[in-house]
Amino acid sequence: MAAPTSRLLELLSLLQSQREWPGTVLASRLGVSPRTVRRDIDRLRELGYRISATMGSDGGYRLGAGEHLPPLLFDDEQYVALTVALRTAAVAGAGIEESALRALTTLQQVMPSRLKHRLDGIRFTVSSPVSAGPVEPELLIALSSAAQTRDVVRMIYGSDEIPRRVEPHDVLWFGMRWYLLAWDRSADDWRIFRADRITRQESTGVRFAPREIPSGSAREYVEARFKGSQTGGWPCVGTVILQRPASAVLPFAGDGTVVDLGDGRCEYTSGSWSWVALAASLGRFDADLEVVAPRELAEAFGVLAKRNAAASK
């Protein structure tokens, strides 16, 4: 059984994670009796947290929303998650870099001392593409709000002079850039817009019915389009035998698969947006290879050989 103080923090964390918890479920999660849960709920109420209860065999507890709640408390895992999220937000290109750093400083000042040394060990670098321009937070908020309310947006994109009328479906952070996935009414098709190239947008006040996104979700669709596919996987997938041990290939395999064949050889399967691009990517292993399948990959090596020969003259 957890100590009373840590148990209260865990209970509060659970109550903050969803609207209502059955008392028996809370007791099971905390490893205590329903009676102990009721006592802990009373302690939280004494601290100022407004927690309502429903009666009956399926009775539960709900943490009330409002402006007068005491400061939120976080458990150790939440402190770690917030630290990583804020350090990433500091380079997200959304115009919140300074605010994220100030929030991180505030978080470090209030977190338990036992965590400071642990979190000081979290050091990582998030690279940002030079070509990606800054994106104002107000733009991201407006686009996200339009996606939630299903509001048609009129916007100027890139060098366009004529406004586009689009149906925003989602705003995504992908490949170190912010994107808007929307149905373009002019093109009568899905389009992926870089948020940093949207120079002006405004609501039209016209509502639209949500459309089914190909590939299931916005992220899956965007990932597929950047692979040159409509289904989520690479459009061109091939298999080769490399004259290198699997241990030497694995660190550079990316999303490919490696099968150890012994005798310093391995079978490698990977994909790309074209057969020639796939053939060229296999050159990074600097090894003799044998094409297993398909025939298109073998033919692509022939095309690549001609291009390389011409470039060497």
Coordinates of C-alpha atoms in Angstrom, one line a residue, residues 138-155 166-171 180-182 201-210:
E138 CA -3.0 32.4 -33.1
L139 CA -2.9 30.8 -36.5
L140 CA -2.6 27.3 -35.1
I141 CA -5.4 28.0 -32.6
A142 CA -7.7 29.4 -35.4
L143 CA -7.1 26.4 -37.7
S144 CA -7.5 23.9 -34.9
S145 CA -10.7 25.6 -33.8
A146 CA -12.1 25.6 -37.3
A147 CA -11.3 21.9 -37.5
Q148 CA -13.3 21.2 -34.3
T149 CA -16.3 23.4 -35.2
R150 CA -16.3 22.2 -38.9
D151 CA -16.0 25.8 -40.1
V152 CA -15.0 26.5 -43.8
V153 CA -11.9 28.7 -43.9
R154 CA -10.9 31.2 -46.6
M155 CA -7.1 31.5 -46.7
V166 CA -10.9 24.8 -47.4
E167 CA -12.5 22.4 -44.9
P168 CA -9.9 22.0 -42.1
H169 CA -9.8 18.5 -40.6
D170 CA -6.6 18.5 -38.5
V171 CA -3.5 20.4 -37.6
L180 CA -3.0 21.6 -42.0
L181 CA -4.9 18.7 -43.5
A182 CA -8.0 20.0 -45.3
Q201 CA -7.0 33.1 -43.0
E202 CA -10.6 33.9 -41.9
S203 CA -13.7 32.1 -41.0
T204 CA -16.5 32.1 -43.5
G205 CA -19.2 31.1 -41.0
V206 CA -20.2 28.2 -43.3
R207 CA -20.3 24.8 -41.7
F208 CA -19.2 21.6 -43.4
A209 CA -19.9 17.9 -42.8
P210 CA -16.7 16.0 -41.8

